[in-house]
Amino acid sequence: MTLELIGTIAIAICLFIGAIFTLVGAIGLLKFNDSLTRLHAPTKVGTMGVGALLLASMIHSYTFADGSMHELLIMAFLFVTAPISANFMAKVSLHRRNCETPPDPPRDRTWSTLDAPGGHEDLVDLIAAEQHRDTAS
Amino acid sequence: MTFATDLMNIALVIAFVVVALSQIMSMVRLVIGPNTGDRILALDTMVVNAIGLIVLLGIAQGSRIYFEVSLIIAMLGFVSTVAYARFVLRGDIIE
């Protein structure tokens, strides 16, 4: 009886933490005003929120049933893949020149996802034409 | 005992409402997002929030069958995010 009460309180705390973290991530996604700033909120805070919800599910299975650690699989998968997808989305923002781009490299011309801006006139013209076409359509 | 049941129900309802609210906020960003990167990010966030909703459904029903569902959605969400980003970056998904 007492163990069940403690388990229920632990589940409730984990659910509250997960819900608050998820909400904070979504608010950050909605309210920030720069592409790369927006990237910070959901990829870190949202992953943490889902991790807390999965922890609540795990405690629930231990409290009211035999218990299982299966949710650890989802948690580990999300924690491993969230930085990778965040890196890909940051690369997309850099590639489309939607943010403040990093400075030119000192020695070679390899820059982020393409050659350094300004170093390769054809490429820059191509990207400008593509962006012009995007805004026109 | 009744206190534990009440606490559980209240926490579940609050978590459902808040996660659904953040799902709606992500959908707003998906619609108004000015750039491609923002839309991909909003879709990724919506996948993660959908996993949270399914886990909450599993807790509410006391069922264990939602574990496989959320695992498969997590894998598909990662693969689709990488596919979108790669399509924007390279112009093709599999070269």
XYZ file of N, CA and C in Angstrom:
696
model
N 0.849 -1.208 0.000
C 0.000 0.000 0.000
C 0.878 1.249 0.000
N 1.791 1.299 0.985
C 2.638 2.486 1.089
C 3.556 2.599 -0.120
N 4.066 1.439 -0.563
C 4.946 1.443 -1.734
C 4.194 1.945 -2.958
N 2.929 1.551 -3.054
C 2.123 2.005 -4.189
C 1.925 3.514 -4.150
N 1.716 4.034 -2.927
C 1.538 5.488 -2.784
C 2.811 6.221 -3.193
N 3.955 5.703 -2.740
C 5.227 6.354 -3.106
C 5.431 6.298 -4.616
N 5.129 5.130 -5.212
C 5.265 5.005 -6.662
C 4.368 5.970 -7.399
N 3.125 6.121 -6.912
C 2.198 7.044 -7.573
C 2.694 8.479 -7.494
N 3.224 8.847 -6.325
C 3.739 10.219 -6.195
C 4.931 10.420 -7.129
N 5.796 9.394 -7.227
C 6.946 9.515 -8.134
C 6.478 9.636 -9.581
N 5.444 8.856 -9.961
C 4.910 8.966 -11.331
C 4.371 10.367 -11.573
N 3.632 10.909 -10.582
C 3.044 12.240 -10.764
C 4.131 13.290 -10.922
N 5.201 13.179 -10.125
C 6.289 14.164 -10.226
C 6.941 14.073 -11.603
N 7.190 12.837 -12.071
C 7.821 12.679 -13.387
C 6.922 13.213 -14.492
N 5.606 12.983 -14.360
C 4.686 13.494 -15.380
C 4.696 15.021 -15.404
N 4.698 15.651 -14.212
C 4.727 17.117 -14.157
C 6.003 17.646 -14.805
N 7.147 17.024 -14.433
C 8.423 17.499 -14.989
C 8.426 17.359 -16.512
N 7.971 16.190 -17.000
C 7.957 15.984 -18.441
C 7.052 16.960 -19.154
N 5.857 17.208 -18.576
C 4.917 18.126 -19.222
C 5.487 19.533 -19.261
N 6.100 19.980 -18.146
C 6.631 21.346 -18.100
C 7.780 21.494 -19.093
N 8.660 20.476 -19.160
C 9.791 20.585 -20.082
C 9.311 20.609 -21.535
N 8.327 19.763 -21.844
C 7.808 19.765 -23.209
C 7.201 21.112 -23.570
N 6.461 21.695 -22.610
C 5.834 22.993 -22.880
C 6.877 24.078 -23.073
N 7.934 24.049 -22.244
C 8.987 25.066 -22.381
C 9.662 24.949 -23.753
N 9.897 23.688 -24.194
C 10.491 23.510 -25.519
C 9.617 24.057 -26.620
N 8.305 23.822 -26.524
C 7.402 24.298 -27.565
C 7.306 25.821 -27.554
N 7.305 26.425 -26.335
C 7.256 27.889 -26.264
C 8.519 28.481 -26.882
N 9.662 27.850 -26.595
C 10.904 28.332 -27.195
C 10.876 28.223 -28.700
N 10.318 27.116 -29.193
C 10.222 26.948 -30.644
C 9.337 28.018 -31.263
N 8.316 28.438 -30.516
C 7.362 29.392 -31.080
C 7.825 30.831 -30.937
N 8.534 31.165 -29.839
C 8.759 32.571 -29.529
C 10.135 33.089 -29.922
N 11.137 32.236 -30.066
C 12.458 32.758 -30.417
C 12.434 33.326 -31.829
N 13.389 34.214 -32.127
C 13.276 34.971 -33.365
C 14.436 34.736 -34.327
N 15.151 33.645 -34.163
C 16.243 33.363 -35.086
C 16.271 31.854 -35.330
N 16.681 31.473 -36.522
C 16.592 30.060 -36.881
C 17.439 29.189 -35.970
N 18.691 29.599 -35.756
C 19.571 28.773 -34.942
C 19.227 28.869 -33.465
N 18.634 29.996 -33.023
C 18.180 30.085 -31.634
C 17.005 29.155 -31.405
N 16.130 29.097 -32.416
C 14.972 28.212 -32.311
C 15.397 26.750 -32.226
N 16.559 26.448 -32.793
C 17.020 25.061 -32.792
C 17.318 24.565 -31.378
N 17.680 25.501 -30.478
C 18.104 25.084 -29.143
C 16.959 24.497 -28.345
N 15.803 25.161 -28.397
C 14.741 24.829 -27.435
C 14.228 23.392 -27.565
N 13.680 22.972 -28.721
C 13.047 21.645 -28.717
C 14.040 20.499 -28.719
N 15.232 20.688 -29.303
C 16.124 19.541 -29.419
C 16.707 19.130 -28.077
N 16.849 20.077 -27.152
C 17.357 19.695 -25.833
C 16.229 19.517 -24.833
N 15.408 20.562 -24.685
C 14.391 20.535 -23.632
C 13.303 19.511 -23.954
N 12.911 19.436 -25.241
C 11.875 18.480 -25.606
C 12.313 17.048 -25.403
N 13.581 16.761 -25.698
C 14.100 15.415 -25.464
C 14.091 15.076 -23.981
N 14.474 16.060 -23.164
C 14.432 15.859 -21.712
C 13.010 15.598 -21.238
N 12.023 16.330 -21.795
C 10.640 16.135 -21.380
C 10.137 14.745 -21.706
N 10.440 14.271 -22.929
C 10.007 12.924 -23.285
C 10.735 11.885 -22.434
N 12.003 12.165 -22.076
C 12.717 11.256 -21.187
C 12.030 11.146 -19.832
N 11.534 12.268 -19.299
C 10.825 12.218 -18.017
C 9.515 11.447 -18.151
N 8.800 11.619 -19.281
C 7.558 10.861 -19.480
C 7.844 9.362 -19.563
N 8.928 8.994 -20.248
C 9.284 7.572 -20.343
C 9.681 7.021 -18.982
N 10.347 7.854 -18.171
C 10.688 7.431 -16.807
C 9.424 7.188 -15.989
N 8.418 8.065 -16.186
C 7.141 7.862 -15.498
C 6.503 6.554 -15.924
N 6.585 6.235 -17.222
C 6.011 4.974 -17.701
C 6.742 3.779 -17.079
N 8.064 3.908 -16.936
C 8.838 2.816 -16.349
C 8.460 2.615 -14.878
N 8.349 3.721 -14.122
C 7.961 3.614 -12.702
C 6.553 3.037 -12.590
N 5.682 3.413 -13.539
C 4.312 2.881 -13.532
C 4.313 1.367 -13.704
N 5.153 0.884 -14.617
C 5.176 -0.566 -14.845
C 5.767 -1.298 -13.642
N 6.686 -0.642 -12.911
C 7.243 -1.296 -11.725
C 6.276 -1.233 -10.554
N 5.429 -0.190 -10.519
C 4.531 -0.033 -9.377
C 3.301 -0.931 -9.491
N 2.712 -0.981 -10.689
C 1.431 -1.661 -10.834
C 1.546 -3.003 -11.561
N 2.740 -3.389 -12.015
C 2.875 -4.664 -12.730
C 4.230 -5.257 -12.382
N 4.673 -6.206 -13.168
C 5.949 -6.858 -12.886
C 7.130 -5.928 -13.121
N 6.956 -4.997 -14.049
C 8.019 -4.052 -14.312
C 8.883 -4.454 -15.486
N 9.317 -3.447 -16.227
C 10.173 -3.722 -17.377
C 10.998 -2.481 -17.671
N 12.167 -2.687 -18.233
C 13.060 -1.577 -18.556
C 13.021 -1.240 -20.045
N 11.977 -1.658 -20.757
C 11.965 -1.470 -22.213
C 12.049 -0.014 -22.625
N 11.481 0.873 -21.783
C 11.474 2.287 -22.177
C 12.879 2.856 -22.267
N 13.830 2.192 -21.612
C 15.214 2.670 -21.709
C 15.692 2.661 -23.156
N 15.165 1.715 -23.953
C 15.548 1.663 -25.371
C 15.159 2.950 -26.083
N 13.887 3.365 -25.925
C 13.421 4.594 -26.577
C 14.222 5.789 -26.077
N 14.431 5.819 -24.745
C 15.170 6.943 -24.159
C 16.567 7.039 -24.759
N 17.272 5.909 -24.797
C 18.631 5.923 -25.346
C 18.625 6.314 -26.813
N 17.645 5.793 -27.551
C 17.591 6.122 -28.979
C 17.352 7.613 -29.183
N 16.404 8.183 -28.423
C 16.116 9.615 -28.574
C 17.320 10.449 -28.156
N 17.975 10.062 -27.057
C 19.103 10.867 -26.574
C 20.277 10.791 -27.545
N 20.402 9.678 -28.267
C 21.511 9.575 -29.214
C 21.189 10.316 -30.508
N 19.935 10.213 -30.977
C 19.625 10.764 -32.294
C 19.284 12.252 -32.264
N 18.906 12.815 -31.107
C 18.535 14.233 -31.082
C 19.686 15.153 -31.490
N 20.926 14.970 -30.998
C 22.002 15.861 -31.460
C 22.317 15.694 -32.943
N 22.158 14.447 -33.451
C 22.467 14.236 -34.867
C 21.481 14.997 -35.744
N 20.190 14.888 -35.417
C 19.215 15.600 -36.237
C 19.351 17.107 -36.046
N 19.722 17.554 -34.830
C 19.938 18.987 -34.626
C 21.100 19.483 -35.472
N 22.146 18.658 -35.571
C 23.279 19.036 -36.412
C 22.850 19.154 -37.872
N 22.006 18.214 -38.311
C 21.540 18.277 -39.701
C 20.711 19.528 -39.956
N 19.849 19.882 -38.988
C 19.002 21.063 -39.203
C 19.824 22.347 -39.162
N 20.869 22.387 -38.317
C 21.756 23.552 -38.327
C 22.470 23.661 -39.662
N 22.868 22.504 -40.230
C 23.500 22.519 -41.542
C 22.542 23.036 -42.605
N 21.258 22.679 -42.498
C 20.268 23.182 -43.454
C 20.175 24.698 -43.364
N 20.138 25.236 -42.114
C 20.046 26.692 -41.964
C 21.279 27.377 -42.530
N 22.461 26.800 -42.317
C 23.681 27.399 -42.864
C 23.669 27.315 -44.379
N 23.211 26.188 -44.892
C 23.246 25.957 -46.332
C 22.339 26.932 -47.068
N 21.172 27.232 -46.465
C 20.234 28.158 -47.101
C 20.556 29.611 -46.788
N 21.645 29.872 -46.043
C 22.038 31.240 -45.650
C 20.902 31.939 -44.906
N 20.246 31.198 -44.025
C 19.136 31.780 -43.273
C 19.602 32.386 -41.961
N 20.894 32.326 -41.696
C 21.366 32.819 -40.408
C 22.686 33.544 -40.630
N 23.234 34.059 -39.524
C 24.539 34.704 -39.582
C 25.583 33.638 -39.883
N 26.245 33.753 -41.030
C 27.156 32.688 -41.441
C 28.509 32.875 -40.781
N 29.218 31.787 -40.530
C 30.542 31.898 -39.914
C 31.543 32.573 -40.846
N 32.633 33.100 -40.289
C 33.612 33.803 -41.128
C 34.342 32.846 -42.069
N 35.001 33.427 -43.060
C 35.732 32.611 -44.026
C 36.863 31.859 -43.331
N 37.154 30.669 -43.794
C 38.285 29.933 -43.223
C 39.594 30.595 -43.619
N 40.629 30.554 -42.771
C 41.876 31.255 -43.059
C 42.659 30.639 -44.209
N 42.651 29.315 -44.347
C 43.544 28.718 -45.322
C 42.798 28.150 -46.530
N 42.034 27.071 -46.324
C 41.401 26.449 -47.483
C 40.010 27.043 -47.715
N 39.322 26.529 -48.701
C 38.043 27.135 -49.074
C 36.852 26.301 -48.653
N 37.085 25.192 -47.976
C 35.973 24.358 -47.563
C 35.262 25.011 -46.392
N 33.991 25.281 -46.546
C 33.258 26.043 -45.546
C 31.929 25.359 -45.284
N 31.676 25.012 -44.055
C 30.406 24.436 -43.595
C 29.880 23.375 -44.545
N 28.954 23.717 -45.403
C 28.383 22.707 -46.291
C 28.796 22.898 -47.736
N 29.293 24.086 -48.087
C 29.702 24.369 -49.462
C 31.065 25.045 -49.416
N 31.484 25.586 -50.549
C 32.705 26.379 -50.542
C 32.451 27.700 -49.832
N 33.530 28.399 -49.520
C 33.413 29.659 -48.800
C 32.630 30.664 -49.630
N 31.738 31.464 -48.989
C 30.979 32.458 -49.756
C 31.905 33.524 -50.305
N 31.757 33.875 -51.557
C 32.611 34.866 -52.181
C 33.788 34.257 -52.880
N 34.191 33.086 -52.467
C 35.337 32.469 -53.106
C 34.990 31.880 -54.454
N 33.763 31.475 -54.615
C 33.366 30.746 -55.811
C 32.173 31.476 -56.408
N 32.412 32.326 -57.387
C 31.363 33.234 -57.850
C 30.183 32.482 -58.455
N 30.480 31.430 -59.208
C 29.392 30.703 -59.871
C 28.421 30.137 -58.835
N 29.005 29.572 -57.760
C 28.180 28.943 -56.735
C 27.313 29.970 -56.039
N 27.903 31.129 -55.719
C 27.153 32.174 -55.039
C 26.026 32.664 -55.938
N 26.331 32.833 -57.237
C 25.283 33.263 -58.165
C 24.171 32.229 -58.234
N 24.574 30.954 -58.222
C 23.591 29.877 -58.285
C 22.669 29.928 -57.072
N 23.264 30.123 -55.882
C 22.448 30.154 -54.670
C 21.558 31.382 -54.665
N 22.093 32.520 -55.124
C 21.287 33.733 -55.185
C 20.099 33.539 -56.122
N 20.363 32.898 -57.268
C 19.272 32.643 -58.205
C 18.233 31.717 -57.588
N 18.718 30.728 -56.841
C 17.781 29.787 -56.228
C 16.923 30.472 -55.169
N 17.570 31.348 -54.370
C 16.796 32.052 -53.349
C 15.829 33.033 -53.980
N 16.252 33.679 -55.087
C 15.358 34.587 -55.778
C 14.146 33.834 -56.308
N 14.405 32.626 -56.847
C 13.307 31.821 -57.362
C 12.381 31.397 -56.230
N 12.962 31.099 -55.059
C 12.131 30.694 -53.921
C 11.244 31.833 -53.466
N 11.800 33.035 -53.363
C 10.995 34.159 -52.893
C 9.966 34.567 -53.941
N 10.306 34.351 -55.240
C 9.374 34.760 -56.287
C 8.162 33.836 -56.333
N 8.389 32.554 -56.091
C 7.278 31.600 -56.217
C 6.385 31.623 -54.980
N -5.501 5.395 -0.519
C -5.671 4.772 -1.827
C -6.409 5.700 -2.779
N -7.479 6.318 -2.273
C -8.220 7.226 -3.150
C -7.399 8.471 -3.454
N -6.515 8.859 -2.488
C -5.635 9.999 -2.748
C -4.681 9.678 -3.885
N -4.142 8.432 -3.876
C -3.209 8.041 -4.943
C -3.902 8.045 -6.292
N -5.134 7.513 -6.353
C -5.859 7.478 -7.624
C -6.147 8.887 -8.125
N -6.572 9.762 -7.196
C -6.853 11.143 -7.606
C -5.614 11.830 -8.137
N -4.494 11.656 -7.407
C -3.231 12.290 -7.831
C -2.840 11.816 -9.224
N -2.957 10.498 -9.436
C -2.602 9.914 -10.744
C -3.465 10.499 -11.848
N -4.800 10.580 -11.596
C -5.697 11.079 -12.646
C -5.401 12.547 -12.953
N -5.198 13.352 -11.907
C -4.944 14.775 -12.129
C -3.643 14.966 -12.904
N -2.585 14.221 -12.503
C -1.292 14.362 -13.183
C -1.412 13.935 -14.638
N -2.175 12.859 -14.895
C -2.330 12.399 -16.282
C -3.066 13.425 -17.123
N -4.152 13.994 -16.566
C -4.929 14.971 -17.340
C -4.080 16.198 -17.651
N -3.340 16.692 -16.630
C -2.507 17.874 -16.841
C -1.436 17.587 -17.892
N -0.814 16.391 -17.805
C 0.239 16.067 -18.773
C -0.334 15.956 -20.173
N -1.513 15.336 -20.308
C -2.139 15.240 -21.634
C -2.389 16.619 -22.221
N -2.992 17.508 -21.405
C -3.349 18.843 -21.906
C -2.105 19.611 -22.308
N -1.057 19.549 -21.456
C 0.135 20.359 -21.723
C 0.881 19.837 -22.953
N 1.001 18.508 -23.088
C 1.725 17.974 -24.253
C 0.933 18.244 -25.533
N -0.404 18.154 -25.464
C -1.207 18.472 -26.648
C -1.060 19.946 -27.011
N -0.982 20.809 -25.982
C -0.786 22.245 -26.230
C 0.546 22.492 -26.928
N 1.592 21.817 -26.472
C 2.892 22.037 -27.120
C 2.891 21.449 -28.529
N 2.112 20.391 -28.739
C 1.975 19.868 -30.108
C 1.322 20.914 -31.018
N 0.304 21.601 -30.494
C -0.364 22.639 -31.288
C 0.595 23.796 -31.564
N 1.411 24.166 -30.551
C 2.383 25.246 -30.756
C 3.388 24.869 -31.842
N 3.829 23.613 -31.832
C 4.763 23.187 -32.881
C 4.095 23.236 -34.245
N 2.791 22.933 -34.286
C 2.095 22.990 -35.569
C 1.989 24.428 -36.078
N 1.810 25.383 -35.126
C 1.793 26.796 -35.532
C 3.135 27.179 -36.147
N 4.227 26.730 -35.525
C 5.547 27.041 -36.094
C 5.723 26.365 -37.440
N 5.137 25.173 -37.598
C 5.222 24.478 -38.882
C 4.519 25.266 -39.968
N 3.406 25.924 -39.616
C 2.653 26.669 -40.632
C 3.330 27.997 -40.936
N 3.730 28.758 -39.877
C 4.249 30.101 -40.120
C 5.743 30.112 -40.338
N 6.421 28.969 -40.122
C 7.884 28.964 -40.158
C 8.437 29.588 -41.423
N 9.277 30.614 -41.312
C 9.699 31.310 -42.533
C 10.672 30.495 -43.376
N 11.457 29.631 -42.768
C 12.502 28.933 -43.522
C 12.246 27.435 -43.538
N 12.990 26.760 -44.415
C 12.871 25.302 -44.487
C 13.361 24.639 -43.200
N 14.459 25.169 -42.632
C 14.999 24.580 -41.412
C 14.001 24.617 -40.262
N 13.231 25.712 -40.178
C 12.231 25.808 -39.115
C 11.137 24.766 -39.297
N 10.761 24.516 -40.546
C 9.687 23.533 -40.768
C 10.177 22.130 -40.432
N 11.432 21.825 -40.808
C 11.961 20.505 -40.454
C 12.039 20.368 -38.936
N 12.480 21.431 -38.270
C 12.571 21.402 -36.805
C 11.198 21.220 -36.174
N 10.172 21.894 -36.720
C 8.828 21.756 -36.157
C 8.316 20.329 -36.350
N 8.606 19.722 -37.509
C 8.163 18.337 -37.729
C 8.856 17.389 -36.757
N 10.169 17.612 -36.525
C 10.903 16.769 -35.588
C 10.329 16.901 -34.179
N 10.026 18.147 -33.781
C 9.436 18.362 -32.458
C 8.070 17.692 -32.349
N 7.294 17.740 -33.447
C 5.982 17.100 -33.407
C 6.104 15.587 -33.265
N 7.118 14.999 -33.881
C 7.322 13.551 -33.721
C 7.652 13.222 -32.270
N 8.555 14.028 -31.671
C 8.939 13.769 -30.276
C 7.734 13.933 -29.348
N 6.917 14.972 -29.608
C 5.733 15.163 -28.768
C 4.720 14.049 -28.979
N 4.642 13.508 -30.194
C 3.722 12.397 -30.442
C 4.162 11.163 -29.662
N 5.476 10.946 -29.562
C 5.966 9.840 -28.732
C 5.537 10.050 -27.280
N 5.659 11.299 -26.795
C 5.215 11.588 -25.437
C 3.735 11.319 -25.242
N 2.908 11.700 -26.234
C 1.463 11.460 -26.123
C 1.152 9.969 -26.086
N 1.861 9.184 -26.915
C 1.592 7.748 -26.949
C 2.019 7.097 -25.636
N 3.145 7.557 -25.069
C 3.575 7.026 -23.772
C 2.548 7.353 -22.697
N 2.008 8.582 -22.752
C 0.960 8.956 -21.788
C -0.270 8.081 -21.955
N -0.630 7.762 -23.198
C -1.778 6.888 -23.448
C -1.527 5.508 -22.855
N -0.278 5.016 -22.996
C 0.053 3.720 -22.411
C -0.052 3.740 -20.897
N 0.361 4.855 -20.261
C 0.232 4.939 -18.804
C -1.240 4.974 -18.404
N -2.047 5.750 -19.164
C -3.453 5.916 -18.795
C -4.220 4.610 -18.916
N -3.898 3.809 -19.930
C -4.620 2.556 -20.115
C -3.955 1.387 -19.403
N -2.784 1.614 -18.818
C -2.090 0.522 -18.142
C -1.696 -0.598 -19.075
N -1.441 -0.253 -20.328
C -1.168 -1.286 -21.335
C 0.299 -1.249 -21.728
N 0.823 -2.388 -22.153
C 2.232 -2.464 -22.509
C 2.450 -2.469 -24.011
N 1.374 -2.482 -24.804
C 1.561 -2.650 -26.247
C 1.971 -1.362 -26.925
N 1.928 -0.223 -26.204
C 2.299 1.032 -26.852
C 3.804 1.233 -26.916
N 4.549 0.338 -26.271
C 6.004 0.489 -26.288
C 6.560 0.331 -27.701
N 6.121 -0.705 -28.403
C 6.634 -0.922 -29.765
C 6.235 0.216 -30.685
N 5.006 0.721 -30.486
C 4.534 1.838 -31.320
C 5.459 3.033 -31.185
N 5.763 3.401 -29.924
C 6.588 4.595 -29.745
C 8.020 4.360 -30.208
N 8.519 3.129 -30.071
C 9.881 2.851 -30.551
C 9.958 3.005 -32.067
N 8.957 2.469 -32.764
C 8.987 2.558 -34.235
C 8.805 4.000 -34.681
N 7.943 4.761 -33.974
C 7.759 6.164 -34.360
C 9.036 6.955 -34.111
N 9.774 6.633 -33.033
C 11.044 7.319 -32.780
C 12.029 7.065 -33.918
N 12.125 5.801 -34.349
C 13.067 5.492 -35.443
C 12.647 6.171 -36.741
N 11.348 6.104 -37.064
C 10.880 6.718 -38.309
C 11.048 8.231 -38.272
N 10.836 8.837 -37.089
C 10.998 10.279 -36.979
C 12.430 10.701 -37.249
N 13.383 9.961 -36.687
C 14.789 10.315 -36.934
C 15.130 10.148 -38.415
N 14.706 9.027 -38.995
C 15.049 8.777 -40.400
C 14.410 9.836 -41.304
N 13.168 10.233 -41.012
C 12.517 11.219 -41.874
C 13.148 12.592 -41.706
N 13.572 12.938 -40.477
C 14.260 14.221 -40.301
C 15.558 14.255 -41.095
N 16.323 13.175 -41.009
C 17.583 13.131 -41.756
C 17.307 13.150 -43.257
N 16.241 12.494 -43.698
C 15.936 12.485 -45.122
C 15.563 13.871 -45.618
N 14.718 14.590 -44.849
C 14.365 15.969 -45.236
C 15.612 16.846 -45.323
N 16.435 16.801 -44.256
C 17.618 17.661 -44.224
C 18.564 17.318 -45.369
N 18.702 16.027 -45.645
C 19.610 15.614 -46.703
C 19.082 16.017 -48.070
N 17.761 16.003 -48.209
C 17.187 16.449 -49.484
C 17.452 17.923 -49.710
N 17.344 18.725 -48.640
C 17.633 20.153 -48.805
C 19.123 20.372 -49.050
N 19.979 19.599 -48.342
C 21.416 19.829 -48.439
C 21.964 19.376 -49.783
N 21.571 18.191 -50.236
C 22.225 17.592 -51.385
C 21.349 17.561 -52.627
N 20.049 17.842 -52.488
C 19.162 17.776 -53.634
C 18.695 16.380 -53.951
N 19.139 15.408 -53.150
C 18.765 14.026 -53.382
C 18.934 13.286 -52.067
N 18.152 12.235 -51.863
C 18.243 11.527 -50.585
C 19.273 10.405 -50.661
N 19.163 9.582 -51.692
C 20.141 8.512 -51.895
C 20.853 8.790 -53.201
N 22.154 9.048 -53.113
C 22.895 9.407 -54.329
C 23.541 8.167 -54.921
